[in-house]
């Protein structure tokens, strides 16, 4: 009887055990599936929050700068002048529209003796994609003809010759050591047509050398050539060559610009300008600083006058030193000597506090 009872118990256990085990496995599998689904949901939410955070992290960036200037000059006739100015102020707003498009707008104030209001110096949209060598810029910005290298506070004469801001459309290409750009800009002589164009090309080498060239089909549409000594609408082209070299703390650069012939000027004058500069980064009085030397020269510009005054100096030499003043500020001391086409010199001492945020 005991034997029969034991056998019955064993049989019952064998019959029940698979059913119990199956139920327990199904329960565990269901719980595991629920846990996986929960983890996937949490991961999806985290990824979405991270993605949203990346897109919304500083979607609009505001930056700016202001230069405060104290200057003293000794003029060619022996007299002297001095002044205190808020020389310039810029406020820039950058915003990412989407992964391919970005906006940038710069409001600027300059102490140039004219309107004292802020004006729109730049308003552009840039279209580009990571890994794509092509880009597009449209809007109002500086005409990219002259190449301003060097850390001197005073601009070289090559910039005075070509300084202009205008509405343009630029297509750029950059891959490896080669970059190029072509652009159309409105100009000032005939704003009902867009028939002014420019081309740039550059090679940048790993050893610190860079070579560049540029062409513009009508330099008459830039500011310095809106003078009363020039009255015709004849187009005058211009070209540029530039070279730079950087090695650790030392930076050297050179640039040469030349215009075509201004047939309305005596002898069909051609205007040229060149500039060389050297910068050396070093510590000054316990803080990072820079020493700079620049020399620029023009030829053929003596006939470019407005109200009887020459628009361009014959030469300009700058000698400067700058030192950081804690974060985002710099103190600059600069000596400038300009020679006009009559051979007279003007010496100027600039003391600048340059700030940015």
mmCIF file of C-alpha atoms in Angstrom:
data_model
loop_
_atom_site.group_PDB
_atom_site.id
_atom_site.type_symbol
_atom_site.label_atom_id
_atom_site.label_comp_id
_atom_site.label_asym_id
_atom_site.label_seq_id
_atom_site.Cartn_x
_atom_site.Cartn_y
_atom_site.Cartn_z
ATOM 1 C CA UNK A 1 0.000 0.000 0.000
ATOM 2 C CA UNK A 2 2.845 2.329 0.848
ATOM 3 C CA UNK A 3 4.444 1.420 -2.414
ATOM 4 C CA UNK A 4 1.279 2.245 -4.340
ATOM 5 C CA UNK A 5 0.903 5.610 -2.510
ATOM 6 C CA UNK A 6 4.531 6.572 -3.204
ATOM 7 C CA UNK A 7 4.153 5.674 -6.848
ATOM 8 C CA UNK A 8 0.990 7.757 -7.089
ATOM 9 C CA UNK A 9 2.733 10.720 -5.422
ATOM 10 C CA UNK A 10 5.665 10.525 -7.834
ATOM 11 C CA UNK A 11 3.341 10.320 -10.802
ATOM 12 C CA UNK A 12 1.386 13.332 -9.603
ATOM 13 C CA UNK A 13 4.581 15.332 -9.079
ATOM 14 C CA UNK A 14 5.815 14.472 -12.555
ATOM 15 C CA UNK A 15 2.482 15.481 -14.016
ATOM 16 C CA UNK A 16 2.270 18.785 -12.139
ATOM 17 C CA UNK A 17 5.902 19.984 -12.345
ATOM 18 C CA UNK A 18 6.007 20.767 -16.122
ATOM 19 C CA UNK A 19 2.788 22.721 -15.811
ATOM 20 C CA UNK A 20 4.114 24.748 -12.859
ATOM 21 C CA UNK A 21 7.465 25.342 -14.570
ATOM 22 C CA UNK A 22 5.750 26.474 -17.782
ATOM 23 C CA UNK A 23 3.588 28.913 -15.874
ATOM 24 C CA UNK A 24 6.581 30.339 -14.015
ATOM 25 C CA UNK A 25 8.570 30.720 -17.271
ATOM 26 C CA UNK A 26 5.667 32.471 -18.978
ATOM 27 C CA UNK A 27 5.385 34.856 -16.025
ATOM 28 C CA UNK A 28 9.119 35.581 -16.090
ATOM 29 C CA UNK A 29 9.081 36.121 -19.875
ATOM 30 C CA UNK A 30 6.150 38.516 -19.589
ATOM 31 C CA UNK A 31 7.908 40.480 -16.855
ATOM 32 C CA UNK A 32 11.115 40.548 -18.894
ATOM 33 C CA UNK A 33 9.263 41.835 -21.966
ATOM 34 C CA UNK A 34 7.626 44.522 -19.869
ATOM 35 C CA UNK A 35 11.017 45.513 -18.452
ATOM 36 C CA UNK A 36 12.570 45.702 -21.933
ATOM 37 C CA UNK A 37 9.677 47.803 -23.197
ATOM 38 C CA UNK A 38 10.090 50.155 -20.221
ATOM 39 C CA UNK A 39 13.827 50.490 -20.839
ATOM 40 C CA UNK A 40 13.256 51.166 -24.538
ATOM 41 C CA UNK A 41 10.716 53.846 -23.658
ATOM 42 C CA UNK A 42 13.099 55.446 -21.175
ATOM 43 C CA UNK A 43 15.936 55.355 -23.716
ATOM 44 C CA UNK A 44 13.716 56.909 -26.363
ATOM 45 C CA UNK A 45 12.683 59.693 -23.982
ATOM 46 C CA UNK A 46 16.301 60.329 -22.974
ATOM 47 C CA UNK A 47 17.438 60.475 -26.590
ATOM 48 C CA UNK A 48 14.631 62.864 -27.441
ATOM 49 C CA UNK A 49 15.498 65.103 -24.501
ATOM 50 C CA UNK A 50 19.198 65.046 -25.431
ATOM 51 C CA UNK A 51 18.384 65.816 -29.052
ATOM 52 C CA UNK A 52 16.066 68.604 -28.018
ATOM 53 C CA UNK A 53 18.681 69.901 -25.613
ATOM 54 C CA UNK A 54 21.347 69.925 -28.309
ATOM 55 C CA UNK A 55 19.076 71.809 -30.681
ATOM 56 C CA UNK A 56 17.962 74.248 -27.997
ATOM 57 C CA UNK A 57 21.329 74.710 -26.335
ATOM 58 C CA UNK A 58 22.268 78.287 -27.202
ATOM 59 C CA UNK A 59 20.047 78.437 -30.315
ATOM 60 C CA UNK A 60 20.779 82.178 -30.389
ATOM 61 C CA UNK A 61 24.257 83.423 -29.588
ATOM 62 C CA UNK A 62 24.873 87.108 -28.833
ATOM 63 C CA UNK A 63 28.374 88.540 -28.937
ATOM 64 C CA UNK A 64 29.857 91.970 -29.242
ATOM 65 C CA UNK A 65 32.886 94.220 -29.032
ATOM 66 C CA UNK A 66 33.715 97.818 -28.227
ATOM 67 C CA UNK A 67 36.940 99.789 -28.753
ATOM 68 C CA UNK A 68 37.674 102.813 -26.594
ATOM 69 C CA UNK A 69 40.317 105.090 -28.111
ATOM 70 C CA UNK A 70 42.586 107.825 -26.839
ATOM 71 C CA UNK A 71 44.699 109.381 -29.578
ATOM 72 C CA UNK A 72 47.269 112.112 -29.953
ATOM 73 C CA UNK A 73 48.634 113.309 -33.307
ATOM 74 C CA UNK A 74 51.367 115.641 -34.483
ATOM 75 C CA UNK A 75 50.483 117.059 -37.906
ATOM 76 C CA UNK A 76 52.772 117.959 -40.783
ATOM 77 C CA UNK A 77 52.528 121.715 -40.044
ATOM 78 C CA UNK A 78 53.765 121.194 -36.484
ATOM 79 C CA UNK A 79 50.374 121.499 -34.789
ATOM 80 C CA UNK A 80 48.926 118.790 -32.588
ATOM 81 C CA UNK A 81 45.550 117.177 -31.966
ATOM 82 C CA UNK A 82 44.154 114.755 -29.389
ATOM 83 C CA UNK A 83 40.822 113.070 -28.864
ATOM 84 C CA UNK A 84 38.831 110.551 -26.837
ATOM 85 C CA UNK A 85 36.340 108.309 -28.642
ATOM 86 C CA UNK A 86 34.186 105.261 -28.482
ATOM 87 C CA UNK A 87 35.833 104.281 -31.739
ATOM 88 C CA UNK A 88 33.541 101.411 -32.650
ATOM 89 C CA UNK A 89 30.909 99.131 -31.217
ATOM 90 C CA UNK A 90 29.530 95.908 -32.678
ATOM 91 C CA UNK A 91 26.652 93.702 -31.586
ATOM 92 C CA UNK A 92 26.291 90.364 -33.362
ATOM 93 C CA UNK A 93 23.416 87.885 -33.166
ATOM 94 C CA UNK A 94 24.005 84.374 -34.552
ATOM 95 C CA UNK A 95 21.178 81.864 -34.837
ATOM 96 C CA UNK A 96 20.972 78.309 -36.158
ATOM 97 C CA UNK A 97 17.829 78.008 -38.279
ATOM 98 C CA UNK A 98 18.298 74.287 -38.869
ATOM 99 C CA UNK A 99 21.138 71.838 -39.504
ATOM 100 C CA UNK A 100 21.858 73.421 -42.889
ATOM 101 C CA UNK A 101 21.130 77.107 -42.359
ATOM 102 C CA UNK A 102 22.487 79.806 -40.030
ATOM 103 C CA UNK A 103 21.774 83.523 -39.708
ATOM 104 C CA UNK A 104 24.173 86.232 -38.574
ATOM 105 C CA UNK A 105 23.391 89.919 -38.062
ATOM 106 C CA UNK A 106 25.808 92.619 -36.914
ATOM 107 C CA UNK A 107 24.831 96.086 -35.785
ATOM 108 C CA UNK A 108 27.714 98.547 -35.767
ATOM 109 C CA UNK A 109 28.572 102.033 -34.597
ATOM 110 C CA UNK A 110 31.657 103.873 -35.830
ATOM 111 C CA UNK A 111 32.942 107.290 -34.859
ATOM 112 C CA UNK A 112 33.361 108.676 -38.365
ATOM 113 C CA UNK A 113 31.947 112.144 -37.836
ATOM 114 C CA UNK A 114 28.664 111.308 -39.550
ATOM 115 C CA UNK A 115 25.554 109.576 -38.237
ATOM 116 C CA UNK A 116 26.014 108.317 -34.694
ATOM 117 C CA UNK A 117 23.334 105.630 -34.866
ATOM 118 C CA UNK A 118 23.803 101.892 -35.032
ATOM 119 C CA UNK A 119 23.541 100.579 -38.574
ATOM 120 C CA UNK A 120 23.292 97.112 -40.102
ATOM 121 C CA UNK A 121 26.839 96.261 -41.060
ATOM 122 C CA UNK A 122 26.135 92.609 -41.829
ATOM 123 C CA UNK A 123 23.036 90.459 -42.280
ATOM 124 C CA UNK A 124 23.704 87.112 -43.951
ATOM 125 C CA UNK A 125 22.357 83.601 -44.218
ATOM 126 C CA UNK A 126 24.859 80.766 -44.636
ATOM 127 C CA UNK A 127 23.791 77.458 -46.146
ATOM 128 C CA UNK A 128 26.209 74.569 -45.627
ATOM 129 C CA UNK A 129 26.266 70.920 -44.578
ATOM 130 C CA UNK A 130 28.863 68.890 -42.696
ATOM 131 C CA UNK A 131 31.032 66.954 -45.111
ATOM 132 C CA UNK A 132 29.868 68.953 -48.129
ATOM 133 C CA UNK A 133 32.567 71.198 -49.669
ATOM 134 C CA UNK A 134 30.030 73.651 -51.110
ATOM 135 C CA UNK A 135 28.479 76.577 -49.257
ATOM 136 C CA UNK A 136 26.285 79.559 -50.056
ATOM 137 C CA UNK A 137 26.224 82.997 -48.424
ATOM 138 C CA UNK A 138 23.576 85.593 -49.229
ATOM 139 C CA UNK A 139 22.956 88.998 -47.699
ATOM 140 C CA UNK A 140 24.811 92.163 -46.768
ATOM 141 C CA UNK A 141 28.481 91.874 -45.793
ATOM 142 C CA UNK A 142 31.980 93.089 -46.649
ATOM 143 C CA UNK A 143 33.112 92.556 -50.242
ATOM 144 C CA UNK A 144 35.772 89.816 -49.851
ATOM 145 C CA UNK A 145 38.451 91.294 -52.093
ATOM 146 C CA UNK A 146 41.301 92.568 -49.900
ATOM 147 C CA UNK A 147 42.769 90.104 -47.378
ATOM 148 C CA UNK A 148 43.527 91.756 -44.050
ATOM 149 C CA UNK A 149 46.275 89.823 -42.262
ATOM 150 C CA UNK A 150 48.162 90.919 -39.170
ATOM 151 C CA UNK A 151 47.166 92.096 -35.717
ATOM 152 C CA UNK A 152 47.807 95.828 -36.100
ATOM 153 C CA UNK A 153 44.900 97.876 -34.792
ATOM 154 C CA UNK A 154 45.068 100.365 -37.683
ATOM 155 C CA UNK A 155 44.077 98.909 -41.038
ATOM 156 C CA UNK A 156 46.625 98.883 -43.889
ATOM 157 C CA UNK A 157 46.189 101.021 -46.996
ATOM 158 C CA UNK A 158 45.125 97.939 -48.947
ATOM 159 C CA UNK A 159 41.957 97.963 -46.852
ATOM 160 C CA UNK A 160 41.421 101.692 -47.407
ATOM 161 C CA UNK A 161 41.563 101.031 -51.140
ATOM 162 C CA UNK A 162 38.817 98.406 -51.133
ATOM 163 C CA UNK A 163 36.730 98.895 -48.002
ATOM 164 C CA UNK A 164 33.075 98.329 -48.851
ATOM 165 C CA UNK A 165 29.946 96.623 -47.532
ATOM 166 C CA UNK A 166 27.270 95.582 -49.992
ATOM 167 C CA UNK A 167 24.531 93.095 -50.839
ATOM 168 C CA UNK A 168 26.020 89.963 -52.356
ATOM 169 C CA UNK A 169 25.547 86.320 -53.237
ATOM 170 C CA UNK A 170 28.607 84.102 -52.736
ATOM 171 C CA UNK A 171 29.192 80.454 -53.646
ATOM 172 C CA UNK A 172 32.149 78.873 -51.871
ATOM 173 C CA UNK A 173 34.060 75.614 -52.236
ATOM 174 C CA UNK A 174 36.603 74.203 -49.780
ATOM 175 C CA UNK A 175 38.230 70.803 -49.810
ATOM 176 C CA UNK A 176 41.615 69.842 -48.471
ATOM 177 C CA UNK A 177 44.198 72.525 -49.110
ATOM 178 C CA UNK A 178 42.143 74.277 -51.827
ATOM 179 C CA UNK A 179 39.367 76.829 -51.399
ATOM 180 C CA UNK A 180 37.606 79.126 -53.858
ATOM 181 C CA UNK A 181 34.662 81.497 -54.030
ATOM 182 C CA UNK A 182 32.749 83.433 -56.645
ATOM 183 C CA UNK A 183 30.354 86.236 -55.805
ATOM 184 C CA UNK A 184 27.987 88.800 -57.272
ATOM 185 C CA UNK A 185 27.422 92.139 -55.544
ATOM 186 C CA UNK A 186 25.126 95.070 -56.146
ATOM 187 C CA UNK A 187 27.604 97.968 -56.146
ATOM 188 C CA UNK A 188 26.867 101.670 -55.781
ATOM 189 C CA UNK A 189 26.951 103.175 -59.265
ATOM 190 C CA UNK A 190 23.867 101.432 -60.632
ATOM 191 C CA UNK A 191 21.776 99.702 -57.981
ATOM 192 C CA UNK A 192 19.133 98.679 -60.530
ATOM 193 C CA UNK A 193 21.490 96.020 -61.917
ATOM 194 C CA UNK A 194 23.636 93.330 -60.381
ATOM 195 C CA UNK A 195 26.568 93.044 -62.773
ATOM 196 C CA UNK A 196 29.584 93.213 -60.468
ATOM 197 C CA UNK A 197 31.447 90.024 -59.713
ATOM 198 C CA UNK A 198 34.517 88.733 -57.946
ATOM 199 C CA UNK A 199 36.593 85.558 -57.736
ATOM 200 C CA UNK A 200 38.892 84.233 -55.004
ATOM 201 C CA UNK A 201 41.143 81.194 -54.775
ATOM 202 C CA UNK A 202 43.581 80.001 -52.109
ATOM 203 C CA UNK A 203 45.950 77.182 -51.264
ATOM 204 C CA UNK A 204 46.736 76.455 -47.601
ATOM 205 C CA UNK A 205 49.683 74.157 -46.918
ATOM 206 C CA UNK A 206 50.419 72.076 -43.824
ATOM 207 C CA UNK A 207 53.786 73.788 -43.329
ATOM 208 C CA UNK A 208 52.162 77.141 -42.504
ATOM 209 C CA UNK A 209 52.255 78.726 -45.960
ATOM 210 C CA UNK A 210 49.138 80.060 -47.688
ATOM 211 C CA UNK A 211 48.786 81.547 -51.167
ATOM 212 C CA UNK A 212 45.806 83.466 -52.483
ATOM 213 C CA UNK A 213 44.583 85.394 -55.503
ATOM 214 C CA UNK A 214 41.520 87.479 -56.233
ATOM 215 C CA UNK A 215 39.798 89.391 -59.019
ATOM 216 C CA UNK A 216 36.993 91.947 -59.102
ATOM 217 C CA UNK A 217 35.520 93.216 -62.355
ATOM 218 C CA UNK A 218 34.653 96.703 -61.091
ATOM 219 C CA UNK A 219 36.440 98.260 -58.159
ATOM 220 C CA UNK A 220 34.682 101.542 -58.993
ATOM 221 C CA UNK A 221 31.746 100.246 -56.976
ATOM 222 C CA UNK A 222 33.677 100.346 -53.697
ATOM 223 C CA UNK A 223 33.636 103.334 -51.345
ATOM 224 C CA UNK A 224 37.038 104.959 -52.010
ATOM 225 C CA UNK A 225 36.186 105.476 -55.673
ATOM 226 C CA UNK A 226 33.038 107.511 -55.052
ATOM 227 C CA UNK A 227 35.174 110.666 -55.269
ATOM 228 C CA UNK A 228 34.542 113.849 -57.202
ATOM 229 C CA UNK A 229 37.761 113.283 -59.188
ATOM 230 C CA UNK A 230 36.015 110.293 -60.796
ATOM 231 C CA UNK A 231 32.767 111.045 -62.579
ATOM 232 C CA UNK A 232 32.308 108.468 -65.342
ATOM 233 C CA UNK A 233 30.634 105.088 -65.000
ATOM 234 C CA UNK A 234 33.443 103.253 -66.738
ATOM 235 C CA UNK A 235 34.267 99.889 -65.198
ATOM 236 C CA UNK A 236 37.766 99.392 -63.792
ATOM 237 C CA UNK A 237 38.844 95.933 -62.706
ATOM 238 C CA UNK A 238 41.383 94.982 -60.033
ATOM 239 C CA UNK A 239 43.392 91.937 -58.976
ATOM 240 C CA UNK A 240 45.084 90.695 -55.825
ATOM 241 C CA UNK A 241 47.916 88.395 -54.783
ATOM 242 C CA UNK A 242 48.595 87.494 -51.148
ATOM 243 C CA UNK A 243 50.974 85.299 -49.188
ATOM 244 C CA UNK A 244 51.158 84.377 -45.523
ATOM 245 C CA UNK A 245 53.279 82.168 -43.286
ATOM 246 C CA UNK A 246 52.785 81.060 -39.685
ATOM 247 C CA UNK A 247 55.291 79.215 -37.525
ATOM 248 C CA UNK A 248 54.487 78.910 -33.821
ATOM 249 C CA UNK A 249 54.544 82.472 -32.405
ATOM 250 C CA UNK A 250 55.559 84.179 -35.668
ATOM 251 C CA UNK A 251 53.123 85.256 -38.407
ATOM 252 C CA UNK A 252 54.140 86.980 -41.650
ATOM 253 C CA UNK A 253 51.919 88.240 -44.453
ATOM 254 C CA UNK A 254 52.129 90.201 -47.703
ATOM 255 C CA UNK A 255 49.508 91.465 -50.137
ATOM 256 C CA UNK A 256 49.544 93.290 -53.473
ATOM 257 C CA UNK A 257 46.561 94.953 -55.184
ATOM 258 C CA UNK A 258 46.445 96.613 -58.599
ATOM 259 C CA UNK A 259 43.625 98.270 -60.490
ATOM 260 C CA UNK A 260 43.103 98.667 -64.199
ATOM 261 C CA UNK A 261 43.453 102.036 -65.930
ATOM 262 C CA UNK A 262 41.278 105.018 -64.948
ATOM 263 C CA UNK A 263 41.094 106.589 -68.392
ATOM 264 C CA UNK A 264 39.458 109.768 -67.074
ATOM 265 C CA UNK A 265 42.528 110.505 -64.921
ATOM 266 C CA UNK A 266 45.641 112.084 -66.403
ATOM 267 C CA UNK A 267 47.754 109.466 -68.109
ATOM 268 C CA UNK A 268 45.133 106.781 -67.547
ATOM 269 C CA UNK A 269 46.452 106.198 -64.054
ATOM 270 C CA UNK A 270 46.554 102.749 -62.497
ATOM 271 C CA UNK A 271 46.423 102.531 -58.711
ATOM 272 C CA UNK A 272 48.327 99.929 -56.729
ATOM 273 C CA UNK A 273 48.717 99.183 -53.033
ATOM 274 C CA UNK A 274 50.817 96.677 -51.131
ATOM 275 C CA UNK A 275 51.196 95.692 -47.516
ATOM 276 C CA UNK A 276 53.606 93.586 -45.430
ATOM 277 C CA UNK A 277 53.211 92.718 -41.761
ATOM 278 C CA UNK A 278 54.875 90.715 -39.000
ATOM 279 C CA UNK A 279 53.389 89.593 -35.699
ATOM 280 C CA UNK A 280 54.998 87.853 -32.765
ATOM 281 C CA UNK A 281 52.968 86.377 -29.908
ATOM 282 C CA UNK A 282 54.762 86.734 -26.591
ATOM 283 C CA UNK A 283 54.177 87.416 -22.930
ATOM 284 C CA UNK A 284 54.053 91.084 -21.893
ATOM 285 C CA UNK A 285 54.168 92.039 -18.205
ATOM 286 C CA UNK A 286 52.995 88.603 -17.123
ATOM 287 C CA UNK A 287 50.114 88.187 -19.592
ATOM 288 C CA UNK A 288 49.739 86.954 -23.196
ATOM 289 C CA UNK A 289 50.484 89.674 -25.720
ATOM 290 C CA UNK A 290 51.535 90.466 -29.262
ATOM 291 C CA UNK A 291 54.076 92.661 -31.025
ATOM 292 C CA UNK A 292 53.180 93.888 -34.507
ATOM 293 C CA UNK A 293 54.860 95.752 -37.341
ATOM 294 C CA UNK A 294 53.143 96.751 -40.581
ATOM 295 C CA UNK A 295 53.993 98.797 -43.645
ATOM 296 C CA UNK A 296 51.688 99.665 -46.540
ATOM 297 C CA UNK A 297 52.224 101.805 -49.627
ATOM 298 C CA UNK A 298 50.164 103.130 -52.536
ATOM 299 C CA UNK A 299 51.165 104.329 -56.006
ATOM 300 C CA UNK A 300 49.145 106.259 -58.573
ATOM 301 C CA UNK A 301 46.570 107.444 -56.036
ATOM 302 C CA UNK A 302 47.625 111.101 -55.924
ATOM 303 C CA UNK A 303 44.901 111.973 -58.455
ATOM 304 C CA UNK A 304 42.142 110.381 -56.371
ATOM 305 C CA UNK A 305 40.758 113.386 -54.536
ATOM 306 C CA UNK A 306 37.497 114.489 -52.982
ATOM 307 C CA UNK A 307 36.944 118.210 -52.304
ATOM 308 C CA UNK A 308 40.621 118.653 -53.098
ATOM 309 C CA UNK A 309 41.870 116.192 -50.470
ATOM 310 C CA UNK A 310 43.702 112.962 -51.258
ATOM 311 C CA UNK A 311 41.658 109.879 -50.453
ATOM 312 C CA UNK A 312 44.665 107.696 -49.754
ATOM 313 C CA UNK A 313 47.976 108.233 -48.011
ATOM 314 C CA UNK A 314 51.212 107.458 -49.840
ATOM 315 C CA UNK A 315 52.494 105.199 -47.056
ATOM 316 C CA UNK A 316 51.557 104.034 -43.563
ATOM 317 C CA UNK A 317 53.745 102.307 -40.988
ATOM 318 C CA UNK A 318 52.454 100.871 -37.715
ATOM 319 C CA UNK A 319 54.323 99.629 -34.664
ATOM 320 C CA UNK A 320 52.204 98.180 -31.894
ATOM 321 C CA UNK A 321 52.104 96.109 -28.733
ATOM 322 C CA UNK A 322 49.056 94.517 -27.130
ATOM 323 C CA UNK A 323 48.478 92.781 -23.802
ATOM 324 C CA UNK A 324 45.482 90.872 -22.511
ATOM 325 C CA UNK A 325 43.709 92.460 -19.530
ATOM 326 C CA UNK A 326 42.149 89.449 -17.840
ATOM 327 C CA UNK A 327 39.477 87.720 -19.950
ATOM 328 C CA UNK A 328 37.946 89.274 -23.070
ATOM 329 C CA UNK A 329 39.864 92.547 -22.913
ATOM 330 C CA UNK A 330 43.046 93.827 -24.494
ATOM 331 C CA UNK A 331 45.138 96.965 -24.100
ATOM 332 C CA UNK A 332 46.832 98.183 -27.299
ATOM 333 C CA UNK A 333 49.528 100.809 -27.736
ATOM 334 C CA UNK A 334 50.313 101.744 -31.332
ATOM 335 C CA UNK A 335 52.461 104.284 -33.157
ATOM 336 C CA UNK A 336 51.394 105.235 -36.691
ATOM 337 C CA UNK A 337 53.257 107.353 -39.224
ATOM 338 C CA UNK A 338 51.530 108.371 -42.447
ATOM 339 C CA UNK A 339 53.136 110.147 -45.382
ATOM 340 C CA UNK A 340 50.954 111.933 -47.911
ATOM 341 C CA UNK A 341 51.680 112.473 -51.604
ATOM 342 C CA UNK A 342 53.275 115.865 -50.834
ATOM 343 C CA UNK A 343 55.874 114.123 -48.658
ATOM 344 C CA UNK A 344 54.495 115.426 -45.341
ATOM 345 C CA UNK A 345 54.311 113.155 -42.298
ATOM 346 C CA UNK A 346 51.669 112.790 -39.590
ATOM 347 C CA UNK A 347 52.565 110.891 -36.411
ATOM 348 C CA UNK A 348 49.842 109.408 -34.212
ATOM 349 C CA UNK A 349 49.838 107.595 -30.891
ATOM 350 C CA UNK A 350 46.827 105.313 -30.327
ATOM 351 C CA UNK A 351 45.918 103.914 -26.935
ATOM 352 C CA UNK A 352 43.057 101.431 -27.239
ATOM 353 C CA UNK A 353 41.058 99.383 -24.757
ATOM 354 C CA UNK A 354 39.453 96.643 -26.835
ATOM 355 C CA UNK A 355 36.695 94.614 -25.165
ATOM 356 C CA UNK A 356 34.526 91.755 -26.334
ATOM 357 C CA UNK A 357 31.982 89.309 -24.957
#
